[in-house]
Amino acid sequence: MSNASDDSREPLVEKHLAESKQEQPWMVYLSTFVAVCGSFAFGSCAGYSSPAQAAIRNDLSLTIAEAMRVSSAFCVAGWLAIFFANGVVALDLGRLATGYGMGAFSYVVPIFIAEIAPKAFRGALTTLNQILICTGVSVSFIIGTMVTWRVLALIGLVPCAVSFLGLFCIPESPRWLAKMGRDTEFEAALRKLRGKKTDVSEEAAEIQDYIETLERLPKAKALDLFQRRYIRSVLIAFGLMVFQQFGGINGICFYTSSIFEQAGFPTRLGMIIYAVLQVVITALNAPIVDRAGRKPLLLVSATGLVIGCLITAVSFYLKAHDLAHEAVPVLAVVGIMMYIASFSAGMGAMPWVVMSEIFPINIKGVAGGMATLVNWFGAWAVSYTFNFLMSWSSYGTFIIYAVINALAIVFVIAVVPETKGKTLEEIQAIVNP
């Protein structure tokens, strides 16, 4: 996939940032902020149902930058449809529209950030995607206990509007512009991101050279992902997405309140602790991503997930066999909090960070879309089967999740490479030699 000159290329983004200290890459920070407003909107959409679903049933008597802009528009339209809903059709259309926006944001935001950020802090900036998702979920959880579901829908409009309007003020991904052959816009975008006084000629030449190498390859189709040259990057991305979802996160996230209720722990208190812990751990994790590395964080995270699942399984086992009544709620809340803290520490953000780094740009659209589809299929499968599994065996459910997370540890050790401190072009040379 890469030629000999790939290995000799210097990490030019960092070189020029070091040589031109007179300017900070503020446009990178602004672009990242606008992008992660989409992540917050994602989290708001994901967290909306938990606090709002009961009130909705009662009230209604129910039994890349352009891609992000479109996603924002869908989310805005969806939230407005939910706010004005007087029946099931409008509510379903609103949730469908916000769901479409969520799906697009989940892939486009980390890819966009990875393509505009220097490698020295690419991991930290990409992790902001997960931080804002967690924040959006947590804000919806907490505010949803204090306002009506219609007001909560209006609050969800705010990050969508910021993202939609902000995207008119930031540059497109330089790598994407180069791939599209828009050379003038490519150099202007790169200069805007790096600072007007920064010499971007060498970095631009490196990116153009890499793009030209990729353009000699045939256009990628879905079946091309399984060619030998791409198979490792596909295996890594798809595997991480499978383990992220089938480790149980969406079942536990969507049904946290019912888990606490079944365990006899105060539901509202548990939800608030859950929401705050999720944001705090994810935020603390961001500064160390580019120092600790992706792989160690994944391993620590998956280990914590196994422990959290086992503690929760013990809690429900004791309850099912009418043992140690006083220990049941304590073990349940410790297990769930251990689980969410561990997920937030690595398995939540790192699969998206790694996915945004390992695909060559010529297959990034197809491969990233497929990886996102795998992720969302896993999210649907876990959330759909969670109640059935809990009805079958509450402690057995968490034992299954513990086994899956244990397999994730083996997968990370055996298959996932370390990508910290490398340019996207250097990563391609390692993953797709």
Coordinates of C-alpha atoms in Angstrom, one line a residue:
M1 CA 0.0 0.0 0.0
S2 CA 2.9 2.3 0.7
N3 CA 6.3 2.6 -1.0
A4 CA 9.7 3.1 0.4
S5 CA 9.4 6.8 0.6
D6 CA 6.5 6.5 3.1
D7 CA 8.9 5.3 5.8
S8 CA 11.3 8.2 5.3
R9 CA 8.7 10.9 5.5
E10 CA 8.9 13.2 8.5
P11 CA 5.9 13.9 10.6
L12 CA 5.6 17.3 8.9
V13 CA 2.6 18.5 10.8
E14 CA 4.5 18.4 14.1
K15 CA 7.7 19.7 12.5
H16 CA 6.1 22.9 11.3
L17 CA 4.2 23.4 14.5
A18 CA 7.5 23.3 16.3
E19 CA 9.2 25.6 13.9
S20 CA 6.4 28.1 13.9
K21 CA 5.6 28.7 17.5
Q22 CA 4.4 32.2 16.9
E23 CA 0.9 30.9 16.2
Q24 CA -1.2 28.3 18.0
P25 CA -3.5 26.2 15.8
W26 CA -6.7 27.9 17.0
M27 CA -8.6 26.9 13.9
V28 CA -8.0 23.3 14.8
Y29 CA -9.5 23.9 18.2
L30 CA -12.4 25.8 16.8
S31 CA -13.1 23.1 14.1
T32 CA -12.9 20.4 16.8
F33 CA -15.3 22.3 19.0
V34 CA -17.8 22.7 16.1
A35 CA -17.4 19.0 15.2
V36 CA -18.0 17.8 18.8
C37 CA -21.1 19.9 19.1
G38 CA -22.4 17.1 16.9
S39 CA -21.2 14.6 19.4
F40 CA -23.1 16.4 22.2
A41 CA -26.2 16.3 20.0
F42 CA -25.6 12.6 19.5
G43 CA -25.5 12.2 23.3
S44 CA -28.6 14.3 23.7
C45 CA -30.4 12.1 21.3
A46 CA -29.2 8.9 23.0
G47 CA -30.0 10.1 26.4
Y48 CA -33.4 11.5 25.6
S49 CA -35.5 8.4 25.9
S50 CA -34.5 7.4 29.4
P51 CA -36.0 10.4 31.3
A52 CA -38.7 11.3 28.7
Q53 CA -40.3 8.0 27.7
A54 CA -42.8 7.7 30.6
A55 CA -44.0 11.3 30.1
I56 CA -44.2 10.8 26.3
R57 CA -46.4 7.8 26.8
N58 CA -48.7 9.6 29.2
D59 CA -49.0 12.9 27.2
L60 CA -49.5 11.2 23.8
S61 CA -51.4 8.2 25.1
L62 CA -49.0 5.8 23.5
T63 CA -48.9 2.1 24.3
I64 CA -17.6 15.0 6.9
A65 CA -18.3 18.9 7.2
E66 CA -21.2 18.8 4.8
A67 CA -22.2 15.4 6.2
M68 CA -22.2 16.9 9.7
R69 CA -24.2 19.9 8.5
V70 CA -26.8 17.5 7.0
S71 CA -26.8 15.5 10.3
S72 CA -27.3 18.7 12.3
A73 CA -30.2 19.6 10.0
F74 CA -31.8 16.2 10.5
C75 CA -31.3 16.5 14.3
V76 CA -32.9 20.0 14.3
A77 CA -35.8 18.8 12.2
G78 CA -36.2 15.7 14.5
W79 CA -36.2 17.7 17.7
L80 CA -38.8 20.1 16.3
A81 CA -40.9 17.2 15.2
I82 CA -40.7 15.7 18.7
F83 CA -41.5 19.1 20.4
F84 CA -44.6 19.6 18.3
A85 CA -45.7 16.0 18.3
N86 CA -49.3 15.3 19.0
G87 CA -49.3 11.7 18.2
V88 CA -47.2 8.6 17.4
V89 CA -46.5 9.5 13.7
A90 CA -44.8 12.8 14.4
L91 CA -42.9 11.3 17.4
D92 CA -41.6 8.4 15.3
L93 CA -40.6 10.8 12.4
G94 CA -38.7 12.9 14.9
R95 CA -36.9 10.0 16.4
L96 CA -36.1 8.7 13.0
A97 CA -34.6 12.0 11.9
T98 CA -32.5 12.4 15.1
G99 CA -31.4 8.7 14.7
Y100 CA -30.2 9.4 11.2
G101 CA -28.2 12.4 12.5
M102 CA -26.7 10.3 15.3
G103 CA -25.6 7.6 12.9
A104 CA -23.8 10.1 10.6
F105 CA -22.3 12.0 13.5
S106 CA -20.9 8.8 15.1
Y107 CA -18.7 8.2 12.0
V108 CA -18.0 11.7 10.6
V109 CA -16.9 13.5 13.7
P110 CA -13.9 11.3 14.7
I111 CA -12.8 11.1 11.1
F112 CA -13.0 14.8 10.6
I113 CA -11.0 15.5 13.8
A114 CA -8.4 12.9 13.0
E115 CA -7.8 14.5 9.5
I116 CA -7.3 18.0 10.7
A117 CA -5.4 17.5 14.0
P118 CA -1.6 17.2 14.4
K119 CA -0.5 13.8 15.7
A120 CA 0.8 15.2 18.9
F121 CA -2.7 15.7 20.2
R122 CA -4.8 13.9 17.7
G123 CA -5.9 11.3 20.3
A124 CA -6.9 13.8 22.8
L125 CA -8.9 15.9 20.3
T126 CA -10.6 12.7 18.9
T127 CA -11.5 11.6 22.5
L128 CA -13.5 14.9 22.8
N129 CA -16.0 13.1 20.6
Q130 CA -16.8 10.6 23.3
I131 CA -16.6 13.2 26.1
L132 CA -19.3 15.3 24.4
I133 CA -21.4 12.2 23.7
C134 CA -21.2 11.3 27.4
T135 CA -22.0 14.8 28.4
G136 CA -25.0 14.9 26.2
V137 CA -26.3 11.7 27.6
S138 CA -25.7 12.9 31.2
V139 CA -27.3 16.3 30.6
S140 CA -30.4 14.6 29.2
F141 CA -30.5 12.2 32.1
I142 CA -30.2 15.0 34.8
I143 CA -32.2 17.7 33.1
G144 CA -34.8 15.2 32.0
T145 CA -35.8 14.7 35.7
M146 CA -36.5 18.4 36.1
V147 CA -38.3 19.5 32.9
T148 CA -41.0 18.2 30.6
W149 CA -40.1 16.1 27.6
R150 CA -41.0 18.8 25.2
V151 CA -38.7 21.3 26.9
L152 CA -36.0 18.6 26.8
A153 CA -36.4 18.3 23.1
L154 CA -35.9 22.1 22.7
I155 CA -32.7 21.9 24.8
G156 CA -31.5 19.2 22.4
L157 CA -31.8 21.8 19.6
V158 CA -29.0 24.0 21.0
P159 CA -25.9 21.9 20.1
C160 CA -27.5 21.0 16.7
A161 CA -27.9 24.7 15.9
V162 CA -24.3 25.5 17.1
S163 CA -22.9 22.7 14.9
F164 CA -25.0 23.6 11.9
L165 CA -24.0 27.3 12.0
G166 CA -20.4 26.7 13.0
L167 CA -19.8 24.4 10.1
F168 CA -20.1 27.4 7.8
C169 CA -17.2 29.1 9.6
I170 CA -14.6 26.3 9.6
P171 CA -12.5 24.7 6.8
E172 CA -13.2 21.4 5.2
S173 CA -10.7 18.5 5.8
P174 CA -7.6 19.3 3.8
R175 CA -7.0 15.6 3.1
W176 CA -10.5 15.3 1.7
L177 CA -10.1 18.4 -0.5
A178 CA -6.8 17.0 -1.8
K179 CA -8.5 13.7 -2.6
M180 CA -11.2 15.6 -4.5
G181 CA -8.6 17.4 -6.6
R182 CA -9.5 20.9 -5.2
D183 CA -5.9 22.0 -4.8
T184 CA -6.5 25.7 -4.2
E185 CA -9.1 25.0 -1.4
F186 CA -6.8 22.3 0.0
E187 CA -3.9 24.7 0.6
A188 CA -6.1 27.4 1.9
A189 CA -7.8 25.0 4.4
L190 CA -4.4 23.7 5.5
R191 CA -3.0 27.2 6.0
K192 CA -6.2 28.2 7.9
L193 CA -5.8 25.3 10.2
R194 CA -2.0 25.6 10.8
G195 CA -1.9 29.4 11.0
K196 CA -1.4 32.1 8.3
K197 CA 2.3 32.5 9.1
T198 CA 3.1 28.8 9.1
D199 CA 4.8 27.4 6.0
V200 CA 2.6 24.5 4.9
S201 CA 4.3 23.8 1.5
E202 CA 6.2 20.6 2.6
E203 CA 3.2 19.2 4.5
A204 CA 1.0 19.9 1.5
A205 CA 3.4 18.1 -0.7
E206 CA 3.5 15.1 1.6
I207 CA -0.3 14.9 1.6
Q208 CA -0.5 15.3 -2.1
D209 CA 2.1 12.7 -2.7
Y210 CA 0.2 10.2 -0.5
I211 CA -3.1 11.0 -2.2
E212 CA -1.5 10.5 -5.6
T213 CA -0.2 7.1 -4.5
L214 CA -3.7 6.1 -3.3
E215 CA -5.4 7.4 -6.5
R216 CA -3.4 4.9 -8.5
L217 CA -5.4 2.2 -6.8
P218 CA -8.9 1.2 -8.0
K219 CA -11.9 2.9 -6.4
A220 CA -12.9 0.9 -3.3
K221 CA -16.1 -1.0 -3.1
A222 CA -17.6 -2.9 -0.1
L223 CA -16.2 -6.2 -1.3
D224 CA -12.7 -4.6 -1.7
L225 CA -12.5 -4.3 2.0
F226 CA -11.7 -8.0 2.3
Q227 CA -8.7 -7.8 0.0
R228 CA -5.5 -8.9 1.6
R229 CA -4.0 -5.3 1.7
Y230 CA -6.9 -4.0 3.7
I231 CA -8.0 -7.0 5.8
R232 CA -6.0 -6.2 8.9
S233 CA -7.4 -2.6 9.2
V234 CA -10.9 -4.0 8.6
L235 CA -10.4 -6.7 11.2
I236 CA -9.2 -4.2 13.8
A237 CA -12.0 -1.7 13.3
F238 CA -14.8 -4.2 13.0
G239 CA -13.5 -6.2 15.9
L240 CA -13.3 -3.2 18.2
M241 CA -16.8 -2.2 17.3
V242 CA -18.2 -5.7 17.9
F243 CA -16.5 -5.9 21.4
Q244 CA -17.5 -2.3 22.3
Q245 CA -21.2 -3.1 21.7
F246 CA -21.6 -6.7 22.6
G247 CA -19.9 -6.1 25.9
G248 CA -23.3 -4.8 26.9
I249 CA -23.0 -1.1 27.0
N250 CA -26.3 -0.1 25.3
G251 CA -28.3 -2.6 27.3
I252 CA -26.8 -1.3 30.6
C253 CA -27.0 2.4 29.5
F254 CA -30.6 2.3 28.3
Y255 CA -31.9 0.2 31.2
T256 CA -29.8 1.6 34.1
S257 CA -32.8 2.8 35.9
S258 CA -34.5 -0.6 35.8
I259 CA -31.3 -2.3 36.9
F260 CA -31.0 -0.2 40.0
E261 CA -34.7 -0.7 40.6
Q262 CA -34.4 -4.5 40.4
A263 CA -31.4 -4.3 42.7
G264 CA -33.3 -2.2 45.3
F265 CA -31.1 0.9 44.9
P266 CA -32.7 4.4 44.7
T267 CA -33.1 5.0 40.9
R268 CA -32.7 8.7 40.7
L269 CA -29.6 8.8 42.9
G270 CA -28.1 6.0 40.8
M271 CA -28.8 7.8 37.5
I272 CA -27.2 11.0 38.7
I273 CA -24.1 9.2 40.0
Y274 CA -23.9 7.2 36.7
A275 CA -24.2 10.4 34.6
V276 CA -21.6 12.4 36.5
L277 CA -19.1 9.5 36.7
Q278 CA -19.4 8.8 33.0
V279 CA -18.4 12.4 32.1
V280 CA -15.7 12.8 34.7
I281 CA -13.9 9.6 33.8
T282 CA -14.1 10.3 30.1
A283 CA -12.8 13.9 30.6
L284 CA -9.9 12.7 32.8
N285 CA -9.0 10.2 30.1
A286 CA -8.6 12.7 27.3
P287 CA -5.3 14.3 28.4
I288 CA -3.5 10.9 28.7
V289 CA -4.6 9.3 25.4
D290 CA -1.5 10.6 23.6
R291 CA 0.8 9.7 26.5
A292 CA -0.5 6.3 27.7
G293 CA -1.4 5.1 24.2
R294 CA -4.6 3.5 22.7
K295 CA -3.7 -0.1 23.5
P296 CA -3.0 0.2 27.2
L297 CA -6.2 2.1 27.7
L298 CA -8.2 -0.5 25.9
L299 CA -6.7 -3.3 28.0
V300 CA -7.3 -1.5 31.3
S301 CA -10.8 -0.6 30.2
A302 CA -11.8 -4.2 29.1
T303 CA -10.3 -5.6 32.4
G304 CA -12.5 -3.2 34.4
L305 CA -15.5 -4.2 32.3
V306 CA -15.0 -7.8 33.2
I307 CA -14.7 -7.0 36.9
G308 CA -17.8 -4.7 36.8
C309 CA -19.9 -7.4 35.1
L310 CA -18.8 -10.1 37.5
I311 CA -19.6 -7.9 40.6
T312 CA -23.1 -7.1 39.1
A313 CA -23.6 -10.8 38.4
V314 CA -22.8 -11.7 42.0
S315 CA -25.4 -9.1 43.1
F316 CA -28.2 -10.6 41.0
Y317 CA -27.1 -14.1 42.0
L318 CA -27.5 -13.3 45.7
K319 CA -30.9 -11.7 45.0
A320 CA -32.1 -14.7 42.9
H321 CA -31.1 -17.1 45.7
D322 CA -32.4 -14.9 48.5
L323 CA -29.0 -14.4 50.1
A324 CA -27.3 -11.4 51.7
H325 CA -30.1 -8.9 51.1
E326 CA -28.2 -5.9 52.4
A327 CA -25.3 -6.5 50.0
V328 CA -27.4 -6.8 46.9
P329 CA -28.0 -3.0 46.2
V330 CA -24.4 -2.1 47.2
L331 CA -22.9 -4.7 44.9
A332 CA -25.2 -3.7 42.1
V333 CA -24.3 0.0 42.2
V334 CA -20.5 -0.8 42.6
G335 CA -20.6 -3.2 39.7
I336 CA -22.5 -0.8 37.4
M337 CA -20.3 2.2 38.4
M338 CA -17.2 0.1 37.9
Y339 CA -18.6 -0.9 34.5
I340 CA -19.4 2.6 33.3
A341 CA -16.1 4.0 34.7
S342 CA -14.1 1.4 32.8
F343 CA -16.1 1.8 29.6
S344 CA -15.5 5.6 29.8
A345 CA -11.8 5.1 30.4
G346 CA -11.1 3.4 27.1
M347 CA -13.6 1.1 25.4
G348 CA -16.0 4.0 24.8
A349 CA -13.7 6.3 22.9
M350 CA -10.7 4.2 21.7
P351 CA -12.5 2.2 19.1
W352 CA -13.5 5.4 17.4
V353 CA -10.1 6.9 17.7
V354 CA -8.4 3.8 16.3
M355 CA -11.0 3.5 13.5
S356 CA -10.4 7.2 12.5
E357 CA -6.6 6.4 12.2
I358 CA -6.2 3.0 10.5
F359 CA -8.1 3.2 7.2
P360 CA -6.4 4.5 4.1
I361 CA -8.2 7.5 2.7
N362 CA -9.2 5.7 -0.5
I363 CA -11.4 3.2 1.5
K364 CA -12.1 5.4 4.5
G365 CA -15.7 6.2 3.4
V366 CA -16.7 2.7 2.6
A367 CA -14.8 1.1 5.5
G368 CA -15.8 3.7 8.1
G369 CA -19.4 3.4 7.0
M370 CA -19.4 -0.4 7.3
A371 CA -17.7 -0.2 10.7
T372 CA -20.3 2.3 11.9
L373 CA -23.0 -0.1 10.6
V374 CA -21.5 -2.9 12.5
N375 CA -21.4 -0.7 15.6
W376 CA -25.1 0.3 15.3
F377 CA -26.2 -3.3 14.5
G378 CA -24.5 -4.3 17.8
A379 CA -26.1 -1.5 19.6
W380 CA -29.5 -2.5 18.4
A381 CA -28.9 -6.2 19.0
V382 CA -27.8 -5.6 22.6
S383 CA -30.5 -3.2 23.5
Y384 CA -33.2 -5.4 21.9
T385 CA -32.0 -8.6 23.6
F386 CA -31.2 -7.1 27.0
N387 CA -34.6 -7.5 28.6
F388 CA -35.0 -11.0 27.2
L389 CA -31.7 -12.0 28.7
M390 CA -32.5 -10.4 32.1
S391 CA -35.8 -12.3 32.1
W392 CA -33.9 -15.5 31.4
S393 CA -31.3 -14.9 34.0
S394 CA -30.2 -11.6 35.5
Y395 CA -26.8 -12.8 36.7
G396 CA -26.4 -15.0 33.6
T397 CA -26.7 -11.9 31.5
F398 CA -23.8 -10.2 33.1
I399 CA -21.7 -13.4 33.0
I400 CA -22.2 -13.4 29.3
Y401 CA -21.0 -9.8 29.0
A402 CA -18.0 -10.6 31.2
V403 CA -17.0 -13.4 28.9
I404 CA -17.3 -11.1 25.8
N405 CA -15.2 -8.4 27.5
A406 CA -12.6 -11.1 28.5
L407 CA -12.4 -12.0 24.8
A408 CA -11.9 -8.3 24.0
I409 CA -8.7 -8.4 26.1
V410 CA -7.3 -11.2 24.0
F411 CA -8.3 -9.5 20.8
V412 CA -6.6 -6.2 21.8
I413 CA -3.4 -8.0 22.8
A414 CA -3.2 -10.1 19.7
V415 CA -4.5 -7.8 16.9
V416 CA -4.7 -4.1 17.8
P417 CA -1.5 -2.0 17.1
E418 CA -0.4 1.0 19.0
T419 CA -1.0 4.2 17.0
K420 CA 0.0 7.0 19.4
G421 CA 2.7 9.4 18.2
K422 CA 2.4 8.5 14.5
T423 CA 1.1 10.4 11.5
L424 CA -1.9 8.9 9.6
E425 CA 0.5 8.1 6.7
E426 CA 2.9 6.2 9.1
I427 CA 0.0 4.3 10.6
Q428 CA -1.0 3.1 7.1
A429 CA 2.5 1.8 6.5
I430 CA 2.2 -0.3 9.7
V431 CA -1.3 -1.6 9.4
N432 CA -1.6 -2.0 5.6
P433 CA 2.0 -2.7 4.4

